[in-house]
mmCIF file with all atom_site columns, C-alpha atoms in Angstrom:
data_model
loop_
_atom_site.group_PDB
_atom_site.id
_atom_site.type_symbol
_atom_site.label_atom_id
_atom_site.label_alt_id
_atom_site.label_comp_id
_atom_site.label_asym_id
_atom_site.label_entity_id
_atom_site.label_seq_id
_atom_site.pdbx_PDB_ins_code
_atom_site.Cartn_x
_atom_site.Cartn_y
_atom_site.Cartn_z
_atom_site.occupancy
_atom_site.B_iso_or_equiv
_atom_site.pdbx_formal_charge
_atom_site.auth_seq_id
_atom_site.auth_comp_id
_atom_site.auth_asym_id
_atom_site.auth_atom_id
_atom_site.pdbx_PDB_model_num
ATOM 1   C CA . MET A 1 1   ? -0.350  -4.470  -1.459 1.00 0.00 ? 651 MET A CA 1
ATOM 2   C CA . ALA A 1 2   ? -3.015  -2.188  -1.761 1.00 0.00 ? 652 ALA A CA 1
ATOM 3   C CA . PRO A 1 3   ? -4.361  -0.828  1.645  1.00 0.00 ? 653 PRO A CA 1
ATOM 4   C CA . GLU A 1 4   ? -7.484  -2.841  1.797  1.00 0.00 ? 654 GLU A CA 1
ATOM 5   C CA . GLN A 1 5   ? -5.501  -6.134  1.163  1.00 0.00 ? 655 GLN A CA 1
ATOM 6   C CA . ARG A 1 6   ? -3.150  -5.142  3.912  1.00 0.00 ? 656 ARG A CA 1
ATOM 7   C CA . ARG A 1 7   ? -5.921  -4.641  6.519  1.00 0.00 ? 657 ARG A CA 1
ATOM 8   C CA . GLN A 1 8   ? -7.594  -7.782  5.379  1.00 0.00 ? 658 GLN A CA 1
ATOM 9   C CA . HIS A 1 9   ? -4.358  -9.740  5.962  1.00 0.00 ? 659 HIS A CA 1
ATOM 10  C CA . LEU A 1 10  ? -3.794  -7.918  9.026  1.00 0.00 ? 660 LEU A CA 1
ATOM 11  C CA . ILE A 1 11  ? -7.355  -9.347  10.138 1.00 0.00 ? 661 ILE A CA 1
ATOM 12  C CA . GLU A 1 12  ? -6.623  -12.811 9.187  1.00 0.00 ? 662 GLU A CA 1
ATOM 13  C CA . VAL A 1 13  ? -3.502  -13.177 11.094 1.00 0.00 ? 663 VAL A CA 1
ATOM 14  C CA . ALA A 1 14  ? -5.089  -11.805 13.981 1.00 0.00 ? 664 ALA A CA 1
ATOM 15  C CA . ALA A 1 15  ? -7.829  -14.179 13.515 1.00 0.00 ? 665 ALA A CA 1
ATOM 16  C CA . THR A 1 16  ? -5.434  -16.870 13.778 1.00 0.00 ? 666 THR A CA 1
ATOM 17  C CA . LEU A 1 17  ? -3.931  -15.705 16.917 1.00 0.00 ? 667 LEU A CA 1
ATOM 18  C CA . PHE A 1 18  ? -7.289  -14.855 18.566 1.00 0.00 ? 668 PHE A CA 1
ATOM 19  C CA . ALA A 1 19  ? -8.143  -18.381 17.848 1.00 0.00 ? 669 ALA A CA 1
ATOM 20  C CA . GLU A 1 20  ? -4.689  -19.784 19.394 1.00 0.00 ? 670 GLU A CA 1
ATOM 21  C CA . ARG A 1 21  ? -5.445  -18.088 22.678 1.00 0.00 ? 671 ARG A CA 1
ATOM 22  C CA . PRO A 1 22  ? -7.287  -15.370 24.646 1.00 0.00 ? 672 PRO A CA 1
ATOM 23  C CA . PHE A 1 23  ? -7.355  -11.605 23.606 1.00 0.00 ? 673 PHE A CA 1
ATOM 24  C CA . ASP A 1 24  ? -5.493  -10.447 26.655 1.00 0.00 ? 674 ASP A CA 1
ATOM 25  C CA . GLN A 1 25  ? -2.857  -12.640 25.618 1.00 0.00 ? 675 GLN A CA 1
ATOM 26  C CA . VAL A 1 26  ? -2.080  -11.339 21.936 1.00 0.00 ? 676 VAL A CA 1
ATOM 27  C CA . ALA A 1 27  ? 0.059   -7.847  21.731 1.00 0.00 ? 677 ALA A CA 1
ATOM 28  C CA . VAL A 1 28  ? 0.426   -5.698  18.625 1.00 0.00 ? 678 VAL A CA 1
ATOM 29  C CA . ASP A 1 29  ? 3.923   -7.277  18.578 1.00 0.00 ? 679 ASP A CA 1
ATOM 30  C CA . ASP A 1 30  ? 2.690   -10.404 17.983 1.00 0.00 ? 680 ASP A CA 1
ATOM 31  C CA . ILE A 1 31  ? 0.428   -9.639  15.340 1.00 0.00 ? 681 ILE A CA 1
ATOM 32  C CA . THR A 1 32  ? 3.025   -7.400  13.048 1.00 0.00 ? 682 THR A CA 1
ATOM 33  C CA . ASP A 1 33  ? 5.647   -10.476 13.748 1.00 0.00 ? 683 ASP A CA 1
ATOM 34  C CA . ALA A 1 34  ? 3.016   -12.988 12.360 1.00 0.00 ? 684 ALA A CA 1
ATOM 35  C CA . ALA A 1 35  ? 2.071   -10.663 9.357  1.00 0.00 ? 685 ALA A CA 1
ATOM 36  C CA . GLY A 1 36  ? 5.929   -9.572  8.726  1.00 0.00 ? 686 GLY A CA 1
ATOM 37  C CA . VAL A 1 37  ? 4.859   -5.620  9.041  1.00 0.00 ? 687 VAL A CA 1
ATOM 38  C CA . SER A 1 38  ? 5.815   -2.865  11.090 1.00 0.00 ? 688 SER A CA 1
ATOM 39  C CA . ARG A 1 39  ? 3.984   -1.662  14.168 1.00 0.00 ? 689 ARG A CA 1
ATOM 40  C CA . ALA A 1 40  ? 3.640   1.579   12.239 1.00 0.00 ? 690 ALA A CA 1
ATOM 41  C CA . LEU A 1 41  ? 1.972   0.082   9.229  1.00 0.00 ? 691 LEU A CA 1
ATOM 42  C CA . PHE A 1 42  ? -0.207  -1.621  11.892 1.00 0.00 ? 692 PHE A CA 1
ATOM 43  C CA . TYR A 1 43  ? -1.006  1.667   13.622 1.00 0.00 ? 693 TYR A CA 1
ATOM 44  C CA . ARG A 1 44  ? -2.277  2.981   10.250 1.00 0.00 ? 694 ARG A CA 1
ATOM 45  C CA . TYR A 1 45  ? -5.193  0.792   10.087 1.00 0.00 ? 695 TYR A CA 1
ATOM 46  C CA . PHE A 1 46  ? -5.866  -0.016  13.725 1.00 0.00 ? 696 PHE A CA 1
ATOM 47  C CA . ALA A 1 47  ? -5.707  1.639   16.882 1.00 0.00 ? 697 ALA A CA 1
ATOM 48  C CA . GLY A 1 48  ? -4.528  -1.104  18.936 1.00 0.00 ? 698 GLY A CA 1
ATOM 49  C CA . PRO A 1 49  ? -5.787  -4.792  19.589 1.00 0.00 ? 699 PRO A CA 1
ATOM 50  C CA . ARG A 1 50  ? -9.350  -4.061  20.881 1.00 0.00 ? 700 ARG A CA 1
ATOM 51  C CA . GLU A 1 51  ? -10.003 -2.505  17.577 1.00 0.00 ? 701 GLU A CA 1
ATOM 52  C CA . ILE A 1 52  ? -8.381  -5.315  15.591 1.00 0.00 ? 702 ILE A CA 1
ATOM 53  C CA . PHE A 1 53  ? -10.314 -7.731  17.660 1.00 0.00 ? 703 PHE A CA 1
ATOM 54  C CA . THR A 1 54  ? -13.465 -6.207  17.350 1.00 0.00 ? 704 THR A CA 1
ATOM 55  C CA . ALA A 1 55  ? -12.713 -5.900  13.030 1.00 0.00 ? 705 ALA A CA 1
ATOM 56  C CA . THR A 1 56  ? -12.077 -9.820  13.546 1.00 0.00 ? 706 THR A CA 1
ATOM 57  C CA . THR A 1 57  ? -14.948 -10.948 15.293 1.00 0.00 ? 707 THR A CA 1
ATOM 58  C CA . GLN A 1 58  ? -17.172 -8.988  12.935 1.00 0.00 ? 708 GLN A CA 1
ATOM 59  C CA . GLN A 1 59  ? -15.610 -10.844 10.018 1.00 0.00 ? 709 GLN A CA 1
ATOM 60  C CA . ILE A 1 60  ? -15.797 -13.996 11.561 1.00 0.00 ? 710 ILE A CA 1
ATOM 61  C CA . VAL A 1 61  ? -19.415 -13.621 12.802 1.00 0.00 ? 711 VAL A CA 1
ATOM 62  C CA . ASP A 1 62  ? -20.459 -12.501 8.757  1.00 0.00 ? 712 ASP A CA 1
ATOM 63  C CA . GLY A 1 63  ? -18.849 -15.177 7.510  1.00 0.00 ? 713 GLY A CA 1
ATOM 64  C CA . LEU A 1 64  ? -21.076 -17.421 10.130 1.00 0.00 ? 714 LEU A CA 1
ATOM 65  C CA . ILE A 1 65  ? -24.359 -15.673 8.949  1.00 0.00 ? 715 ILE A CA 1
ATOM 66  C CA . LEU A 1 66  ? -23.275 -16.097 5.593  1.00 0.00 ? 716 LEU A CA 1
ATOM 67  C CA . GLU A 1 67  ? -23.141 -19.722 6.311  1.00 0.00 ? 717 GLU A CA 1
ATOM 68  C CA . PHE A 1 68  ? -26.438 -19.794 7.860  1.00 0.00 ? 718 PHE A CA 1
ATOM 69  C CA . SER A 1 69  ? -27.933 -18.154 4.843  1.00 0.00 ? 719 SER A CA 1
ATOM 70  C CA . ASP A 1 70  ? -25.987 -20.780 2.047  1.00 0.00 ? 720 ASP A CA 1
ATOM 71  C CA . VAL A 1 71  ? -27.733 -23.785 3.890  1.00 0.00 ? 721 VAL A CA 1
ATOM 72  C CA . PRO A 1 72  ? -29.580 -25.482 0.917  1.00 0.00 ? 722 PRO A CA 1
ATOM 73  C CA . HIS A 1 73  ? -33.555 -24.826 1.300  1.00 0.00 ? 723 HIS A CA 1
ATOM 74  C CA . ASP A 1 74  ? -34.326 -28.143 -0.200 1.00 0.00 ? 724 ASP A CA 1
ATOM 75  C CA . LEU A 1 75  ? -33.930 -29.926 3.037  1.00 0.00 ? 725 LEU A CA 1
ATOM 76  C CA . THR A 1 76  ? -36.481 -30.469 5.683  1.00 0.00 ? 726 THR A CA 1
ATOM 77  C CA . LEU A 1 77  ? -36.364 -27.733 8.069  1.00 0.00 ? 727 LEU A CA 1
ATOM 78  C CA . LEU A 1 78  ? -35.107 -29.644 10.962 1.00 0.00 ? 728 LEU A CA 1
ATOM 79  C CA . GLU A 1 79  ? -32.116 -30.794 8.580  1.00 0.00 ? 729 GLU A CA 1
ATOM 80  C CA . GLN A 1 80  ? -31.331 -27.290 8.023  1.00 0.00 ? 730 GLN A CA 1
ATOM 81  C CA . MET A 1 81  ? -31.295 -26.299 11.575 1.00 0.00 ? 731 MET A CA 1
ATOM 82  C CA . HIS A 1 82  ? -29.044 -29.300 11.822 1.00 0.00 ? 732 HIS A CA 1
ATOM 83  C CA . ARG A 1 83  ? -26.815 -27.549 9.483  1.00 0.00 ? 733 ARG A CA 1
ATOM 84  C CA . SER A 1 84  ? -26.690 -24.148 10.556 1.00 0.00 ? 734 SER A CA 1
ATOM 85  C CA . LEU A 1 85  ? -26.405 -25.387 14.386 1.00 0.00 ? 735 LEU A CA 1
ATOM 86  C CA . SER A 1 86  ? -23.263 -27.662 12.952 1.00 0.00 ? 736 SER A CA 1
ATOM 87  C CA . ALA A 1 87  ? -21.581 -24.260 11.518 1.00 0.00 ? 737 ALA A CA 1
ATOM 88  C CA . PHE A 1 88  ? -22.434 -22.435 14.458 1.00 0.00 ? 738 PHE A CA 1
ATOM 89  C CA . LEU A 1 89  ? -20.489 -24.576 16.934 1.00 0.00 ? 739 LEU A CA 1
ATOM 90  C CA . ASP A 1 90  ? -17.524 -24.930 14.778 1.00 0.00 ? 740 ASP A CA 1
ATOM 91  C CA . PHE A 1 91  ? -17.433 -21.586 15.079 1.00 0.00 ? 741 PHE A CA 1
ATOM 92  C CA . ALA A 1 92  ? -17.687 -21.617 18.874 1.00 0.00 ? 742 ALA A CA 1
ATOM 93  C CA . GLU A 1 93  ? -15.315 -24.074 18.816 1.00 0.00 ? 743 GLU A CA 1
ATOM 94  C CA . SER A 1 94  ? -12.483 -22.227 16.508 1.00 0.00 ? 744 SER A CA 1
ATOM 95  C CA . PHE A 1 95  ? -12.485 -19.063 18.770 1.00 0.00 ? 745 PHE A CA 1
ATOM 96  C CA . SER A 1 96  ? -13.258 -20.962 22.158 1.00 0.00 ? 746 SER A CA 1
ATOM 97  C CA . ALA A 1 97  ? -11.121 -19.065 24.565 1.00 0.00 ? 747 ALA A CA 1
ATOM 98  C CA . ASN A 1 98  ? -12.459 -15.616 22.973 1.00 0.00 ? 748 ASN A CA 1
ATOM 99  C CA . TYR A 1 99  ? -16.144 -16.831 22.548 1.00 0.00 ? 749 TYR A CA 1
ATOM 100 C CA . VAL A 1 100 ? -16.743 -17.785 26.284 1.00 0.00 ? 750 VAL A CA 1
ATOM 101 C CA . ALA A 1 101 ? -15.025 -14.385 27.458 1.00 0.00 ? 751 ALA A CA 1
ATOM 102 C CA . LEU A 1 102 ? -17.395 -12.566 25.151 1.00 0.00 ? 752 LEU A CA 1
ATOM 103 C CA . LEU A 1 103 ? -20.380 -14.158 26.418 1.00 0.00 ? 753 LEU A CA 1
ATOM 104 C CA . ARG A 1 104 ? -19.638 -14.111 29.943 1.00 0.00 ? 754 ARG A CA 1
ATOM 105 C CA . ASN A 1 105 ? -18.948 -10.222 29.322 1.00 0.00 ? 755 ASN A CA 1
ATOM 106 C CA . THR A 1 106 ? -16.391 -10.451 31.989 1.00 0.00 ? 756 THR A CA 1
ATOM 107 C CA . SER A 1 107 ? -13.136 -10.136 30.034 1.00 0.00 ? 757 SER A CA 1
ATOM 108 C CA . VAL A 1 108 ? -10.900 -6.860  28.778 1.00 0.00 ? 758 VAL A CA 1
ATOM 109 C CA . GLN A 1 109 ? -12.096 -8.088  25.242 1.00 0.00 ? 759 GLN A CA 1
ATOM 110 C CA . ALA A 1 110 ? -15.863 -6.918  26.211 1.00 0.00 ? 760 ALA A CA 1
ATOM 111 C CA . SER A 1 111 ? -16.938 -3.919  24.528 1.00 0.00 ? 761 SER A CA 1
ATOM 112 C CA . THR A 1 112 ? -19.754 -1.960  23.079 1.00 0.00 ? 762 THR A CA 1
ATOM 113 C CA . GLY A 1 113 ? -18.446 -2.843  19.491 1.00 0.00 ? 763 GLY A CA 1
ATOM 114 C CA . THR A 1 114 ? -18.190 -6.740  20.521 1.00 0.00 ? 764 THR A CA 1
ATOM 115 C CA . ASP A 1 115 ? -21.559 -6.336  22.101 1.00 0.00 ? 765 ASP A CA 1
ATOM 116 C CA . THR A 1 116 ? -23.264 -5.188  19.221 1.00 0.00 ? 766 THR A CA 1
ATOM 117 C CA . ILE A 1 117 ? -21.682 -7.617  16.843 1.00 0.00 ? 767 ILE A CA 1
ATOM 118 C CA . ILE A 1 118 ? -22.798 -10.924 19.137 1.00 0.00 ? 768 ILE A CA 1
ATOM 119 C CA . GLU A 1 119 ? -26.448 -8.680  19.266 1.00 0.00 ? 769 GLU A CA 1
ATOM 120 C CA . GLN A 1 120 ? -26.455 -9.218  15.543 1.00 0.00 ? 770 GLN A CA 1
ATOM 121 C CA . LEU A 1 121 ? -25.720 -12.822 15.372 1.00 0.00 ? 771 LEU A CA 1
ATOM 122 C CA . ARG A 1 122 ? -28.740 -13.261 17.501 1.00 0.00 ? 772 ARG A CA 1
ATOM 123 C CA . ALA A 1 123 ? -31.038 -11.088 15.410 1.00 0.00 ? 773 ALA A CA 1
ATOM 124 C CA . ALA A 1 124 ? -29.571 -12.690 12.323 1.00 0.00 ? 774 ALA A CA 1
ATOM 125 C CA . SER A 1 125 ? -30.205 -16.289 13.458 1.00 0.00 ? 775 SER A CA 1
ATOM 126 C CA . VAL A 1 126 ? -33.753 -15.367 14.174 1.00 0.00 ? 776 VAL A CA 1
ATOM 127 C CA . ALA A 1 127 ? -34.537 -13.832 10.876 1.00 0.00 ? 777 ALA A CA 1
ATOM 128 C CA . GLU A 1 128 ? -32.850 -16.710 9.562  1.00 0.00 ? 778 GLU A CA 1
ATOM 129 C CA . ILE A 1 129 ? -35.530 -19.201 11.002 1.00 0.00 ? 779 ILE A CA 1
ATOM 130 C CA . LEU A 1 130 ? -38.220 -16.585 10.022 1.00 0.00 ? 780 LEU A CA 1
ATOM 131 C CA . ARG A 1 131 ? -37.449 -16.450 6.638  1.00 0.00 ? 781 ARG A CA 1
ATOM 132 C CA . ARG A 1 132 ? -36.882 -20.405 6.269  1.00 0.00 ? 782 ARG A CA 1
ATOM 133 C CA . VAL A 1 133 ? -40.266 -20.956 7.830  1.00 0.00 ? 783 VAL A CA 1
ATOM 134 C CA . GLN A 1 134 ? -41.619 -17.944 5.556  1.00 0.00 ? 784 GLN A CA 1
ATOM 135 C CA . VAL A 1 135 ? -43.247 -16.023 8.331  1.00 0.00 ? 785 VAL A CA 1
ATOM 136 C CA . THR A 1 136 ? -43.023 -12.541 7.862  1.00 0.00 ? 786 THR A CA 1
ATOM 137 C CA . SER A 1 137 ? -45.188 -11.434 10.907 1.00 0.00 ? 787 SER A CA 1
ATOM 138 C CA . PRO A 1 138 ? -44.170 -13.311 13.610 1.00 0.00 ? 788 PRO A CA 1
ATOM 139 C CA . THR A 1 139 ? -46.409 -13.705 16.684 1.00 0.00 ? 789 THR A CA 1
ATOM 140 C CA . ARG A 1 140 ? -45.357 -12.135 20.202 1.00 0.00 ? 790 ARG A CA 1
ATOM 141 C CA . ILE A 1 141 ? -44.978 -15.806 21.449 1.00 0.00 ? 791 ILE A CA 1
ATOM 142 C CA . PHE A 1 142 ? -43.424 -17.468 18.507 1.00 0.00 ? 792 PHE A CA 1
ATOM 143 C CA . LEU A 1 143 ? -40.824 -14.534 18.247 1.00 0.00 ? 793 LEU A CA 1
ATOM 144 C CA . LEU A 1 144 ? -39.869 -15.147 21.977 1.00 0.00 ? 794 LEU A CA 1
ATOM 145 C CA . THR A 1 145 ? -39.593 -18.572 21.483 1.00 0.00 ? 795 THR A CA 1
ATOM 146 C CA . LEU A 1 146 ? -36.968 -18.379 18.927 1.00 0.00 ? 796 LEU A CA 1
ATOM 147 C CA . GLU A 1 147 ? -35.018 -15.684 20.933 1.00 0.00 ? 797 GLU A CA 1
ATOM 148 C CA . ASN A 1 148 ? -35.018 -17.614 24.191 1.00 0.00 ? 798 ASN A CA 1
ATOM 149 C CA . TRP A 1 149 ? -33.983 -20.706 21.835 1.00 0.00 ? 799 TRP A CA 1
ATOM 150 C CA . VAL A 1 150 ? -30.930 -18.791 20.817 1.00 0.00 ? 800 VAL A CA 1
ATOM 151 C CA . ARG A 1 151 ? -30.261 -17.527 23.850 1.00 0.00 ? 801 ARG A CA 1
ATOM 152 C CA . MET A 1 152 ? -29.820 -21.473 25.036 1.00 0.00 ? 802 MET A CA 1
ATOM 153 C CA . VAL A 1 153 ? -28.005 -22.431 22.506 1.00 0.00 ? 803 VAL A CA 1
ATOM 154 C CA . GLU A 1 154 ? -25.088 -19.783 23.453 1.00 0.00 ? 804 GLU A CA 1
ATOM 155 C CA . TYR A 1 155 ? -25.301 -20.678 26.989 1.00 0.00 ? 805 TYR A CA 1
ATOM 156 C CA . THR A 1 156 ? -25.822 -24.593 26.378 1.00 0.00 ? 806 THR A CA 1
ATOM 157 C CA . THR A 1 157 ? -22.450 -23.560 23.921 1.00 0.00 ? 807 THR A CA 1
ATOM 158 C CA . LEU A 1 158 ? -20.599 -21.781 26.695 1.00 0.00 ? 808 LEU A CA 1
ATOM 159 C CA . ALA A 1 159 ? -21.206 -24.725 28.986 1.00 0.00 ? 809 ALA A CA 1
ATOM 160 C CA . TRP A 1 160 ? -19.669 -27.625 26.596 1.00 0.00 ? 810 TRP A CA 1
ATOM 161 C CA . LEU A 1 161 ? -16.641 -25.209 25.777 1.00 0.00 ? 811 LEU A CA 1
ATOM 162 C CA . CYS A 1 162 ? -16.252 -24.718 29.616 1.00 0.00 ? 812 CYS A CA 1
ATOM 163 C CA . GLY A 1 163 ? -16.071 -28.546 30.050 1.00 0.00 ? 813 GLY A CA 1
ATOM 164 C CA . ASN A 1 164 ? -19.400 -29.132 32.286 1.00 0.00 ? 814 ASN A CA 1
ATOM 165 C CA . GLY A 1 165 ? -20.137 -32.258 31.130 1.00 0.00 ? 815 GLY A CA 1
ATOM 166 C CA . LEU A 1 166 ? -21.638 -31.808 27.899 1.00 0.00 ? 816 LEU A CA 1
ATOM 167 C CA . GLN A 1 167 ? -20.126 -33.259 24.717 1.00 0.00 ? 817 GLN A CA 1
ATOM 168 C CA . ARG A 1 168 ? -20.021 -32.221 20.954 1.00 0.00 ? 818 ARG A CA 1
ATOM 169 C CA . GLU A 1 169 ? -21.787 -35.879 19.770 1.00 0.00 ? 819 GLU A CA 1
ATOM 170 C CA . GLY A 1 170 ? -25.467 -35.224 20.249 1.00 0.00 ? 820 GLY A CA 1
ATOM 171 C CA . LEU A 1 171 ? -25.303 -31.715 21.379 1.00 0.00 ? 821 LEU A CA 1
ATOM 172 C CA . GLU A 1 172 ? -27.196 -30.530 18.099 1.00 0.00 ? 822 GLU A CA 1
ATOM 173 C CA . ASP A 1 173 ? -30.014 -33.416 18.514 1.00 0.00 ? 823 ASP A CA 1
ATOM 174 C CA . TRP A 1 174 ? -30.716 -32.399 22.130 1.00 0.00 ? 824 TRP A CA 1
ATOM 175 C CA . LEU A 1 175 ? -30.503 -28.403 20.875 1.00 0.00 ? 825 LEU A CA 1
ATOM 176 C CA . ILE A 1 176 ? -33.216 -29.145 18.119 1.00 0.00 ? 826 ILE A CA 1
ATOM 177 C CA . GLY A 1 177 ? -35.350 -31.260 20.587 1.00 0.00 ? 827 GLY A CA 1
ATOM 178 C CA . GLN A 1 178 ? -35.104 -28.204 23.165 1.00 0.00 ? 828 GLN A CA 1
ATOM 179 C CA . LEU A 1 179 ? -36.544 -26.153 20.158 1.00 0.00 ? 829 LEU A CA 1
ATOM 180 C CA . ILE A 1 180 ? -39.172 -28.744 19.337 1.00 0.00 ? 830 ILE A CA 1
ATOM 181 C CA . ALA A 1 181 ? -39.956 -28.768 23.256 1.00 0.00 ? 831 ALA A CA 1
ATOM 182 C CA . MET A 1 182 ? -40.212 -24.772 23.551 1.00 0.00 ? 832 MET A CA 1
ATOM 183 C CA . ALA A 1 183 ? -42.177 -24.453 20.358 1.00 0.00 ? 833 ALA A CA 1
ATOM 184 C CA . GLY A 1 184 ? -44.596 -27.358 21.622 1.00 0.00 ? 834 GLY A CA 1
ATOM 185 C CA . ALA A 1 185 ? -45.230 -25.641 24.469 1.00 0.00 ? 835 ALA A CA 1
ATOM 186 C CA . SER A 1 186 ? -45.698 -21.882 22.939 1.00 0.00 ? 836 SER A CA 1
ATOM 187 C CA . ALA A 1 187 ? -48.184 -24.017 20.389 1.00 0.00 ? 837 ALA A CA 1
ATOM 188 C CA . ALA A 1 188 ? -50.726 -24.770 23.424 1.00 0.00 ? 838 ALA A CA 1
ATOM 189 C CA . GLN A 1 189 ? -51.515 -20.721 23.157 1.00 0.00 ? 839 GLN A CA 1
ATOM 190 C CA . ASP A 1 190 ? -50.511 -19.545 19.614 1.00 0.00 ? 840 ASP A CA 1
ATOM 191 C CA . PRO A 1 191 ? -51.757 -21.049 16.649 1.00 0.00 ? 841 PRO A CA 1
ATOM 192 C CA . GLN A 1 192 ? -49.209 -19.422 14.163 1.00 0.00 ? 842 GLN A CA 1
ATOM 193 C CA . THR A 1 193 ? -46.565 -21.785 16.147 1.00 0.00 ? 843 THR A CA 1
ATOM 194 C CA . ALA A 1 194 ? -48.775 -24.907 16.262 1.00 0.00 ? 844 ALA A CA 1
ATOM 195 C CA . GLU A 1 195 ? -48.813 -24.613 12.556 1.00 0.00 ? 845 GLU A CA 1
ATOM 196 C CA . ILE A 1 196 ? -45.224 -24.278 12.050 1.00 0.00 ? 846 ILE A CA 1
ATOM 197 C CA . ILE A 1 197 ? -44.101 -27.129 14.529 1.00 0.00 ? 847 ILE A CA 1
ATOM 198 C CA . THR A 1 198 ? -46.665 -29.304 12.918 1.00 0.00 ? 848 THR A CA 1
ATOM 199 C CA . ALA A 1 199 ? -45.438 -28.647 9.402  1.00 0.00 ? 849 ALA A CA 1
ATOM 200 C CA . ALA A 1 200 ? -41.529 -29.121 10.615 1.00 0.00 ? 850 ALA A CA 1
ATOM 201 C CA . LEU A 1 201 ? -42.672 -32.224 12.265 1.00 0.00 ? 851 LEU A CA 1
ATOM 202 C CA . ALA A 1 202 ? -44.675 -33.665 9.273  1.00 0.00 ? 852 ALA A CA 1
ATOM 203 C CA . PRO A 1 203 ? -41.804 -35.230 7.187  1.00 0.00 ? 853 PRO A CA 1
ATOM 204 C CA . GLN A 1 204 ? -40.663 -37.010 10.282 1.00 0.00 ? 854 GLN A CA 1
ATOM 205 C CA . THR A 1 205 ? -44.279 -38.404 11.335 1.00 0.00 ? 855 THR A CA 1
ATOM 206 C CA . ALA A 1 206 ? -44.556 -39.555 7.557  1.00 0.00 ? 856 ALA A CA 1
ATOM 207 C CA . GLU A 1 207 ? -41.492 -41.838 7.800  1.00 0.00 ? 857 GLU A CA 1
#
């Protein structure tokens, strides 16, 4: 196996293990045994569990961001948002134990590297929405609306994964409703937000 292929194989194996249990329950020996390689080979590519966890998280988030960009543009804006939310919730659910710990920022896996990755995901989510509504120079109010909504999605997802009385069914609709409500409040003070929310709701109004 070429070096890059070997590194990728280790990341894929680690991703499977991290999906099954928290970071602090995955040892180097678990990864090497599952990958069928020696500890010495593992340490050629990674300094330890924290580094491969960061690399795994980065790759998963990169894939999620790519999924966001691949959502068809011929759907209505609200349908596009539903698709993106579904992809995000699938990601969070498949990586649940570690996702919860990362957002709480209290576990041993939280680090500067993973904090940066979470910030990348937030920024990419906002940027993708701006791209889809064709806004290159958002007003401060509109930008704050999107940033606050993205944070709300994160922590609502956290509550859902922690079993705080939320169910996956209907969660996407509720989150979309929250975005519409937040944008509606912002629209009262910001013409740009008003124009965007009117356009987003127009197809449903027409029906």
